Coordinates of C-alpha atoms in Angstrom, one line a residue:
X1 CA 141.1 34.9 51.5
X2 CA 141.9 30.7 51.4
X3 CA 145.1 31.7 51.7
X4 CA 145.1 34.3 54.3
X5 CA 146.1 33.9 57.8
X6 CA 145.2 35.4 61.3
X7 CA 148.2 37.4 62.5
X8 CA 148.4 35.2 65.6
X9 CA 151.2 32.7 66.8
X10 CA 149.5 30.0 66.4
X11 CA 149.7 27.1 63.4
X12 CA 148.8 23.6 63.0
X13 CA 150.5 20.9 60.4
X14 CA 147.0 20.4 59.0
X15 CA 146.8 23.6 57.7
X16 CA 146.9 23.8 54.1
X17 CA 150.1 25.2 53.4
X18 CA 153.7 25.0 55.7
X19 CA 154.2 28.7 56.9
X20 CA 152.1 31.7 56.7
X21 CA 151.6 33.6 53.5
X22 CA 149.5 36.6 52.9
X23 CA 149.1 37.4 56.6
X24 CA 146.1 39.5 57.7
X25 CA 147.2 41.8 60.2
X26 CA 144.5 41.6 63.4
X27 CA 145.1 40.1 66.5
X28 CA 142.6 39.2 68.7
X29 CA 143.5 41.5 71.1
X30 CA 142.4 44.5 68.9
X31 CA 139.4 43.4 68.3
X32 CA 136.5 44.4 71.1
X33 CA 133.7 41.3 71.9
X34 CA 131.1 41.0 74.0
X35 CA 130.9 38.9 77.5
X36 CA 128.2 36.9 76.4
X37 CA 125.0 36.1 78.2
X38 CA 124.9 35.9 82.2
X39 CA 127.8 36.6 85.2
X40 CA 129.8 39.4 83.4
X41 CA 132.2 38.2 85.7
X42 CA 132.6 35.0 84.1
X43 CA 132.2 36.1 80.8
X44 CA 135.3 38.9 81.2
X45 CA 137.5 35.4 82.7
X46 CA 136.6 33.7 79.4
X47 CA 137.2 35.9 77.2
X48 CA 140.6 37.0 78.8
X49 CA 141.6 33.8 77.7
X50 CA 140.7 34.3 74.1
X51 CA 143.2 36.9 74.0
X52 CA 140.6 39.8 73.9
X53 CA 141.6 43.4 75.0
X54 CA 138.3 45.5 75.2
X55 CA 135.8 43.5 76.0
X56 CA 132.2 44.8 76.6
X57 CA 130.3 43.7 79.3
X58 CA 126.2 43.6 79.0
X59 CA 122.9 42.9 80.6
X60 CA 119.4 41.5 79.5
X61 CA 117.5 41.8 82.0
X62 CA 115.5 45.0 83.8
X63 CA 113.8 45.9 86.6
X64 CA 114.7 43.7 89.7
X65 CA 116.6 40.8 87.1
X66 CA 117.3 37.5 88.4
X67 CA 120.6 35.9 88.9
X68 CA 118.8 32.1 88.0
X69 CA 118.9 33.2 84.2
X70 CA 121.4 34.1 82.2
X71 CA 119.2 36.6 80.6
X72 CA 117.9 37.9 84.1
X73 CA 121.0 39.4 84.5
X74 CA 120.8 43.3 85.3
X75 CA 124.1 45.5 86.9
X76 CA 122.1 45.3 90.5
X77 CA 122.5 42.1 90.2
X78 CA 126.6 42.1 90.5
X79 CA 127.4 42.0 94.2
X80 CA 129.9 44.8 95.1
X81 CA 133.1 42.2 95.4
X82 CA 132.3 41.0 92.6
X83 CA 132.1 44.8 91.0
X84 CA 135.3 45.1 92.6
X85 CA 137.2 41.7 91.2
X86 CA 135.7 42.5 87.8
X87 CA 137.7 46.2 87.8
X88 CA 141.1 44.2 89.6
X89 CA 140.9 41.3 86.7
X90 CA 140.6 44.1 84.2
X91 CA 143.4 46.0 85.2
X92 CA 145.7 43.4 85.8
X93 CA 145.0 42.0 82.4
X94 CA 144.7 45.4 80.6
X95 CA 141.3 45.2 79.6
X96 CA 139.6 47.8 78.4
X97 CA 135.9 47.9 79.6
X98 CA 132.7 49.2 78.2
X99 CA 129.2 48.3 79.4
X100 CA 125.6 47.7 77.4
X101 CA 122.9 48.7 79.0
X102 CA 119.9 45.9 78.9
X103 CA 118.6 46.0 74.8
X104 CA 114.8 45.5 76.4
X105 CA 113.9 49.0 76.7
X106 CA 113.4 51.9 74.6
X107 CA 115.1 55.0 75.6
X108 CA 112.3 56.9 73.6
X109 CA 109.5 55.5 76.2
X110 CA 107.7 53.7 73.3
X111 CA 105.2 51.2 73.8
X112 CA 102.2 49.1 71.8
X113 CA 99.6 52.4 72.4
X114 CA 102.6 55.1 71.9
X115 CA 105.2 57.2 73.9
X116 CA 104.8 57.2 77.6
X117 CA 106.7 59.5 80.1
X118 CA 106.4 56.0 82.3
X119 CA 108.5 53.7 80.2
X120 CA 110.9 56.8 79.7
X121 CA 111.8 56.9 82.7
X122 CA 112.0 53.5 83.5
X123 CA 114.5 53.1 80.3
X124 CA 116.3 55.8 81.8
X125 CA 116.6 53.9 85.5
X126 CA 118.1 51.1 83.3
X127 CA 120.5 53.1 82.1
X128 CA 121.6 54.5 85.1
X129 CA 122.0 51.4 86.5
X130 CA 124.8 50.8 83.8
X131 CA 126.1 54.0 84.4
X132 CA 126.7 53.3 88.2
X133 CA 128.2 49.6 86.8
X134 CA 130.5 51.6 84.5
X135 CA 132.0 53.6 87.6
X136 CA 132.4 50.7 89.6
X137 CA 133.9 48.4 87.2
X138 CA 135.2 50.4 84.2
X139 CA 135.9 53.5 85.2
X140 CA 134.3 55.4 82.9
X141 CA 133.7 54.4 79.4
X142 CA 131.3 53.8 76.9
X143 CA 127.8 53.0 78.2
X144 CA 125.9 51.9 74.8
X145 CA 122.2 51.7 74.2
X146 CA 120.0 50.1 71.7
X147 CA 118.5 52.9 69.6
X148 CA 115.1 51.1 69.2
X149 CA 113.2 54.2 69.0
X150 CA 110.1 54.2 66.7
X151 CA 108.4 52.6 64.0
X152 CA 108.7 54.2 60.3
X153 CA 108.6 53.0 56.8
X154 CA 111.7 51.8 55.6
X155 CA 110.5 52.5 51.5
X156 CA 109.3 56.0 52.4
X157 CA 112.8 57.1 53.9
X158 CA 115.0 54.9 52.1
X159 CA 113.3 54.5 48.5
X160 CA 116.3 56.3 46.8
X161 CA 118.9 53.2 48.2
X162 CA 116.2 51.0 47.0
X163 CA 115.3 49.4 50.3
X164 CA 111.8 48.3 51.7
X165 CA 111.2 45.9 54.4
X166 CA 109.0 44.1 52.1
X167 CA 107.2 43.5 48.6
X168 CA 104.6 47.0 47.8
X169 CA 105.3 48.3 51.5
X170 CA 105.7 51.7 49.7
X171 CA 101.6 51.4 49.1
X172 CA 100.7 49.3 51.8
X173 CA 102.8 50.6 54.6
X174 CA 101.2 52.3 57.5
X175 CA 102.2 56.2 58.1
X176 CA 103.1 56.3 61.7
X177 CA 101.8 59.8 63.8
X178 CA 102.1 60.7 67.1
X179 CA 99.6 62.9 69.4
X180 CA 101.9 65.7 70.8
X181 CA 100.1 66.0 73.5
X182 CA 99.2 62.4 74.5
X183 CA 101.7 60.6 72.9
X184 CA 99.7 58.3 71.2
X185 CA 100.6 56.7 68.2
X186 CA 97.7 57.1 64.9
X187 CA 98.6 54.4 62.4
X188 CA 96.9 55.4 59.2
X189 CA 97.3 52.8 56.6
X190 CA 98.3 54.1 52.9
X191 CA 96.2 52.2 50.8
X192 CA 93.3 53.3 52.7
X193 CA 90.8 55.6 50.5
X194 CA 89.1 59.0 51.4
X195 CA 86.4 60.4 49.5
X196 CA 86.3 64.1 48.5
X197 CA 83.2 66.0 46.5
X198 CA 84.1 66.7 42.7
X199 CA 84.5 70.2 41.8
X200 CA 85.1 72.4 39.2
X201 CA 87.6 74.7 37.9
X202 CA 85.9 77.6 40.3
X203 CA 85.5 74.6 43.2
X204 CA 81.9 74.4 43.0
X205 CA 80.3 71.2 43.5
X206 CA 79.1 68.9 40.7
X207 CA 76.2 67.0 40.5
X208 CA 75.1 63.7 38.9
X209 CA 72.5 63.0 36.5
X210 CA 70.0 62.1 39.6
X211 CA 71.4 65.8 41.2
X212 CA 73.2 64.2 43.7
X213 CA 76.9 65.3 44.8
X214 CA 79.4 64.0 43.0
X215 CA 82.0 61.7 45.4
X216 CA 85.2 60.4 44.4
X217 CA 87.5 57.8 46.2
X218 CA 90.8 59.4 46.4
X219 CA 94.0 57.8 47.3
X220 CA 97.2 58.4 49.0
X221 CA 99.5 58.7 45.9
X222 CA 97.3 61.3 44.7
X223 CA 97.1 63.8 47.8
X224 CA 101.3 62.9 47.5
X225 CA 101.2 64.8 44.1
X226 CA 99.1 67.2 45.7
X227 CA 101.5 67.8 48.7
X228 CA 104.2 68.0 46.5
X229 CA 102.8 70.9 44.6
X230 CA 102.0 73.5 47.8
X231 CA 104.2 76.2 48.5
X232 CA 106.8 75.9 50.8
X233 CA 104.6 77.9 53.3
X234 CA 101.9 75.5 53.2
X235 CA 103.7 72.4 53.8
X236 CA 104.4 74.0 57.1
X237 CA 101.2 73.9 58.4
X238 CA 101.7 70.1 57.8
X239 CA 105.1 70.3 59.3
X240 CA 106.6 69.2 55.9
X241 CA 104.4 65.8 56.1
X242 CA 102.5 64.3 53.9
X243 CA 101.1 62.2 57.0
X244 CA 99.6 64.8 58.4
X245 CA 98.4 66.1 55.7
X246 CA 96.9 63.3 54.4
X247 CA 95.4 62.6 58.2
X248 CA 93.8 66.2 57.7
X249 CA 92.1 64.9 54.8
X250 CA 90.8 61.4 55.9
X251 CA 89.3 63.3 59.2
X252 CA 88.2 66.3 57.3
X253 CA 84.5 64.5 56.2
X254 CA 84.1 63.6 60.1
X255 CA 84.8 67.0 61.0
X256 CA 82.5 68.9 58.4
X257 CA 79.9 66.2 59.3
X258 CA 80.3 67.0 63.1
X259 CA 79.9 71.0 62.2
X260 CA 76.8 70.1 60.0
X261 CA 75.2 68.3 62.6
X262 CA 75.9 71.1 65.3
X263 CA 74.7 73.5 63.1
X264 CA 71.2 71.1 62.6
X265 CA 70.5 71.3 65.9
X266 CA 71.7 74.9 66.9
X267 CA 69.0 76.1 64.7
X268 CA 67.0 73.7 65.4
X269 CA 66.8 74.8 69.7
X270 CA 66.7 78.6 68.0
X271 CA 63.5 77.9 66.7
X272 CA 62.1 76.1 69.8
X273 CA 63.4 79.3 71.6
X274 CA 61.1 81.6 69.5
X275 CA 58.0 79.0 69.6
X276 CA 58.8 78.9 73.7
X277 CA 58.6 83.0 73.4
X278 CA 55.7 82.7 71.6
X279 CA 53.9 80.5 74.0
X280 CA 54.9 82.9 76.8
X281 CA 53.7 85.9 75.3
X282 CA 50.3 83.9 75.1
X283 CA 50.4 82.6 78.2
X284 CA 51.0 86.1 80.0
X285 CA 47.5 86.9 78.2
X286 CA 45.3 83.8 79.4
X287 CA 46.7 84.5 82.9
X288 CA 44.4 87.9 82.5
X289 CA 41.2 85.6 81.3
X290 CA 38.9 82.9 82.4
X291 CA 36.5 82.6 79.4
X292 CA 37.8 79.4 78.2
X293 CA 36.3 80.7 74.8
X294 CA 38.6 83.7 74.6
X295 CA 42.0 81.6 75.7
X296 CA 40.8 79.1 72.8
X297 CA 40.6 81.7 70.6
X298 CA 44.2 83.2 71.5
X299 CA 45.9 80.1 70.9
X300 CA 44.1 78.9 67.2
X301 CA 45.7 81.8 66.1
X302 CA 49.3 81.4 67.1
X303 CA 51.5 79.7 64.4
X304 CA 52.0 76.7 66.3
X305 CA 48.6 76.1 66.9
X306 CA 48.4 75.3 62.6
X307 CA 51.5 72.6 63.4
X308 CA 49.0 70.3 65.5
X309 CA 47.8 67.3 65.0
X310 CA 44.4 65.9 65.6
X311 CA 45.0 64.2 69.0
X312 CA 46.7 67.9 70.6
X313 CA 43.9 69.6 68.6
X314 CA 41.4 67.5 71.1
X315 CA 43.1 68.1 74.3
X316 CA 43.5 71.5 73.1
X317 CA 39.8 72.4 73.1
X318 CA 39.4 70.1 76.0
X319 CA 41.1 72.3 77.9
X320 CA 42.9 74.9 76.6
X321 CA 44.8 76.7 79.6
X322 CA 46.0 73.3 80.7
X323 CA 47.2 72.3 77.3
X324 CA 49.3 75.5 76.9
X325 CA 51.2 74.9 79.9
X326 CA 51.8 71.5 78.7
X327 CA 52.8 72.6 75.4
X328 CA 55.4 75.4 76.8
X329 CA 57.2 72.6 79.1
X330 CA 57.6 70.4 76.4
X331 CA 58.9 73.2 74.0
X332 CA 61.2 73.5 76.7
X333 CA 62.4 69.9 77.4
X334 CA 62.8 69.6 73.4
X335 CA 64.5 73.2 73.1
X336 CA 67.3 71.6 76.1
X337 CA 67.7 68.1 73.9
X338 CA 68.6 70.5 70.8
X339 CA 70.7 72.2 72.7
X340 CA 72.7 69.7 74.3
X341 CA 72.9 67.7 70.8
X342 CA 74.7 70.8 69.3
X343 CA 77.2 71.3 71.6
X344 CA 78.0 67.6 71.8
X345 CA 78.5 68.1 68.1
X346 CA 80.3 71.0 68.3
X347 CA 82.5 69.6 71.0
X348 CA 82.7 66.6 68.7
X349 CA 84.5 68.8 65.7
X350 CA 86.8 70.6 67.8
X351 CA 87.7 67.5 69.3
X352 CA 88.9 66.0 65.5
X353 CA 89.9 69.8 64.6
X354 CA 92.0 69.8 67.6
X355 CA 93.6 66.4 67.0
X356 CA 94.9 66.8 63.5
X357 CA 95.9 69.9 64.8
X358 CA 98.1 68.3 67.9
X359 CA 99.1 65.3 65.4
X360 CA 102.7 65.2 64.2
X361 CA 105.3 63.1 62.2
X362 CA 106.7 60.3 64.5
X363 CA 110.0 61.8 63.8
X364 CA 109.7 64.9 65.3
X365 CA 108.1 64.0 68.2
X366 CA 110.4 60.7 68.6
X367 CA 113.8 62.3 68.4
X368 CA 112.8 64.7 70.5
X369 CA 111.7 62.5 73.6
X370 CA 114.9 60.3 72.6
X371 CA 117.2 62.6 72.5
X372 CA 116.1 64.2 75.6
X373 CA 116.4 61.2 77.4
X374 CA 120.0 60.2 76.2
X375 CA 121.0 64.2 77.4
X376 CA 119.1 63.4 80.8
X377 CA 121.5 60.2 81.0
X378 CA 124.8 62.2 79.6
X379 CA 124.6 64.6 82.6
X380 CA 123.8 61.7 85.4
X381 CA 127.0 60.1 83.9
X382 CA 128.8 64.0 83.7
X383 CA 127.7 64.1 87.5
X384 CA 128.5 60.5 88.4
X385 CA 131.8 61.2 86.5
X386 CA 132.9 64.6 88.5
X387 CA 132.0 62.9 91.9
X388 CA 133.9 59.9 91.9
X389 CA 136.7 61.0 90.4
X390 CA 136.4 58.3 87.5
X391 CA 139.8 57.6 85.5
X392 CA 137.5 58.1 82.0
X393 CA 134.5 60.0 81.0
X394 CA 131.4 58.5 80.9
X395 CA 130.2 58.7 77.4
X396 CA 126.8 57.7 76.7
X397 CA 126.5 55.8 73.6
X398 CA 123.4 54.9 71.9
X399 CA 123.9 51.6 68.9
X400 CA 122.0 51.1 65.8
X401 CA 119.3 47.9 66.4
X402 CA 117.1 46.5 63.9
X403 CA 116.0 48.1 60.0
X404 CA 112.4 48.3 61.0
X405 CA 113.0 51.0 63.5
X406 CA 114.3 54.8 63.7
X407 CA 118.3 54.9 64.7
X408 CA 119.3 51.6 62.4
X409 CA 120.6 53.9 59.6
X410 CA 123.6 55.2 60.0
X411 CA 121.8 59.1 59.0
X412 CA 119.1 58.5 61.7
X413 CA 121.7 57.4 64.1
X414 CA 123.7 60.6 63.3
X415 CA 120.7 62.8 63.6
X416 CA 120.2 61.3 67.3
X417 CA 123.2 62.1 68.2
X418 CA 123.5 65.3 67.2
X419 CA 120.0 66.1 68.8
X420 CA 121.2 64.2 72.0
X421 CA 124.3 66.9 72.0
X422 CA 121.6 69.9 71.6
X423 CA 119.7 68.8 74.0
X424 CA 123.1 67.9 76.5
X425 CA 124.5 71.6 75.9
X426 CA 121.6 72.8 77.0
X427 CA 121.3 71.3 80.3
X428 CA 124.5 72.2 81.0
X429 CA 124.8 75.9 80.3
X430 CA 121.4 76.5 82.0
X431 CA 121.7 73.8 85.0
X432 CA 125.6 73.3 85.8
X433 CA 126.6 77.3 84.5
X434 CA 129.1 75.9 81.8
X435 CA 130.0 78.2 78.7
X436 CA 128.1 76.9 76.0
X437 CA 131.6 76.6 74.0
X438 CA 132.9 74.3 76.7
X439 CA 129.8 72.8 76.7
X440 CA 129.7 71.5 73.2
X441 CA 133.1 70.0 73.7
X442 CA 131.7 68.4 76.7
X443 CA 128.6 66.8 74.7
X444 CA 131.1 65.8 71.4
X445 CA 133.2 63.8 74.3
X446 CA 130.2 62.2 76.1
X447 CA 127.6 61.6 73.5
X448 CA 128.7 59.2 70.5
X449 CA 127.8 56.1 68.5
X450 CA 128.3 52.6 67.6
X451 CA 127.9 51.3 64.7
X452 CA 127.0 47.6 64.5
X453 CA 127.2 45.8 60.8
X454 CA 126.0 42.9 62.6
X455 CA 122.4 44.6 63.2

């Protein structure tokens, strides 16, 4: 490569050799580069004078954006004349355009806490805003997106190209889960250890030498091997994750001790209720009697009457009608705590059951909410396309970002897409009528990729 030369017209007498040998053949102006930071407007007039043919015109900023910074910079913040001089300049020079939508958002609607419908939408407005830019200034075109999407471990995915994002990530890395429901992201750490009771060959409990249950710490490589060898028809309940099923294990002990608790005090209110019937029965019976004697004798013979202590004994024989009425409102008061202990319990274990139930990989929960929201923008630019007439489609183009997230590799980019074209199809056979066969050709045309080395 010393030797090589740019296919250009240009040459200076300090270069190494008189005359071009072993000429590279690319010329500036087939190669696309960005506007840079700031006025796209600016940044298309400089790099017209680099010789550039497609040149792609960006934004850094969101929301409202400020025209004081050069990353402030949104489309809203590109007056209409100037919309307009940037399309004329364009033309006149035969530029081809394409537009980057600001890289500060997440089309997915992730956040610190997890996925939120919020940010979604808001990364959706930002793209919108492009696509309107696009119209006015390109006419059409490529509108291209950072596929920031999610978190996910680079040496669980990628361990067969022998990549990991850094030294033992493959034992330390966290295993990132989603709430379906919610959204919210559970990070569960893989070196973290859950105890399980030993068992036998028939799955009976051992004991110690002091009779105690046997416990062992249990780590995530093992319950991998034991993923590995369900049946296909078990991993499904798990969704094909080990995640989750090693989630269901680290919140299995909370659940079982949630149940055994519930339990505890569910019997425990059952036999206040009978010790409350008891009482009644009695009490029906003094109601018919004023020897004091006889109501005494009545209740020393009740089996809760053997359960008191010397102080009740004495108030008891003291006076024994008042201390039954006592005793049956305190029966009662106890009986509610019980009762209110085991449903808090029980509301406690379906709460955990119910979770690791609703919990799923990131992956299929993240593609999903990304690739909904790239079809969502496809058919505002299909719309803003048909209405204005525009001289190009409007193809909606989402760009691999950085390792550490879903959509840098070149498969996960692929799989987006693809999604993003399911999800597209759909919209438009069941919103705009369209035969699903036109359809697909539709979503093939306005959903694609790029693929940046540089990232």
């Amino acid at each position: 490569m010393e030797d090589s030369y740019w296919n250009t017209d240009y040459w200076h007498s300090m270069d190494r050799k008189q005359g071009k040998s072993d000429i590279i053949d690319i010329n500036p102006n087939q190669i696309g580069i960005s506007s840079g930071i700031g006025d796209p407007l600016q940044g298309l007039r400089s790099r017209i004078f680099m010789g550039a043919s497609q040149v792609e015109l960006g934004f850094m900023g969101q929301g409202k954006g400020s025209r004081s910074s050069p990353t402030g910079w949104t489309p809203e913040s590109v007056s209409v004349p100037e919309r307009e001089a940037i399309r004329q300049l364009a033309k006149i020079n035969e530029i081809t355009l394409s537009t980057h939508a600001t890289p500060n958002v997440a089309i997915s609607g992730i956040g610190e806490q997890g996925f939120s419908e919020e940010r979604r939408e808001q990364a959706l407005t930002e793209i919108k805003k492009a696509i309107d830019f696009a119209a006015a200034t390109a006419g059409g075109g490529p509108v291209v997106l950072h596929a920031q999407e999610f978190p996910r471990s680079i040496a669980e995915h990628f361990a067969h190209e022998k990549f990991e994002q850094y030294p033992g990530e493959k034992e330390k890395a966290f295993l990132p889960l989603v709430d379906q429901e919610t959204g919210r992201l559970v990070n569960l750490r893989r070196d973290i250890k859950v105890p399980e009771i030993v068992r036998d060959k028939d799955q009976k409990p051992i004991r110690d030498e002091s009779n105690r249950l046997k416990v062992e710490m249990r780590s995530f490589n093992e319950y991998q091997q034991e993923f590995d060898r369900l049946a296909k028809e078990e991993k499904k309940e798990y969704d094909g994750s080990v995640g989750k099923y090693f989630y269901s294990k680290y919140k299995e002990s909370e659940m079982q001790r949630n149940e055994a608790e519930s339990e505890f005090y569910d019997e425990r209110a059952r036999a206040l209720e009978r010790r409350q019937t008891e009482m009644q029965k009695v009490q029906e019976l003094v109601n018919k009697s004023k020897n004091k004697e006889y109501i005494l004798d009545i209740i020393l013979q009740q089996k809760f009457a053997e359960e008191l202590g010397l102080e009740e004994k004495k108030k008891l024989y003291e006076n024994p009608e008042g201390f039954l009425k006592s005793a049956i409102t305190q029966v009662e008061h106890e009986k509610k705590r019980f009762e209110e202990g085991a449903e808090a319990y029980a509301k406690q274990a379906k709460s955990v059951q119910h979770e690791v139930e609703t919990i799923q990989p990131i992956e299929k929960y993240g593609v999903k909410q990304s690739a909904g929201a790239i079809a969502r923008a496809a058919l505002y630019g299909y719309d803003t396309e048909k209405n204005r007439d525009l001289e190009r489609p409007i193809t909606i183009v989402p760009e691999n970002w950085t390792p550490e997230v879903y959509g840098s590799h070149p498969e996960e980019l692929k799989q987006l897409v693809q999604e993003s074209r399911k999800e597209f199809v759909d919209m438009l056979v069941k919103k705009k009528h369209i035969d699903e066969d036109q359809a697909q050709k539709i979503a093939q045309e306005r959903i694609k990729a790029t693929f940046d080395i540089g990232h």
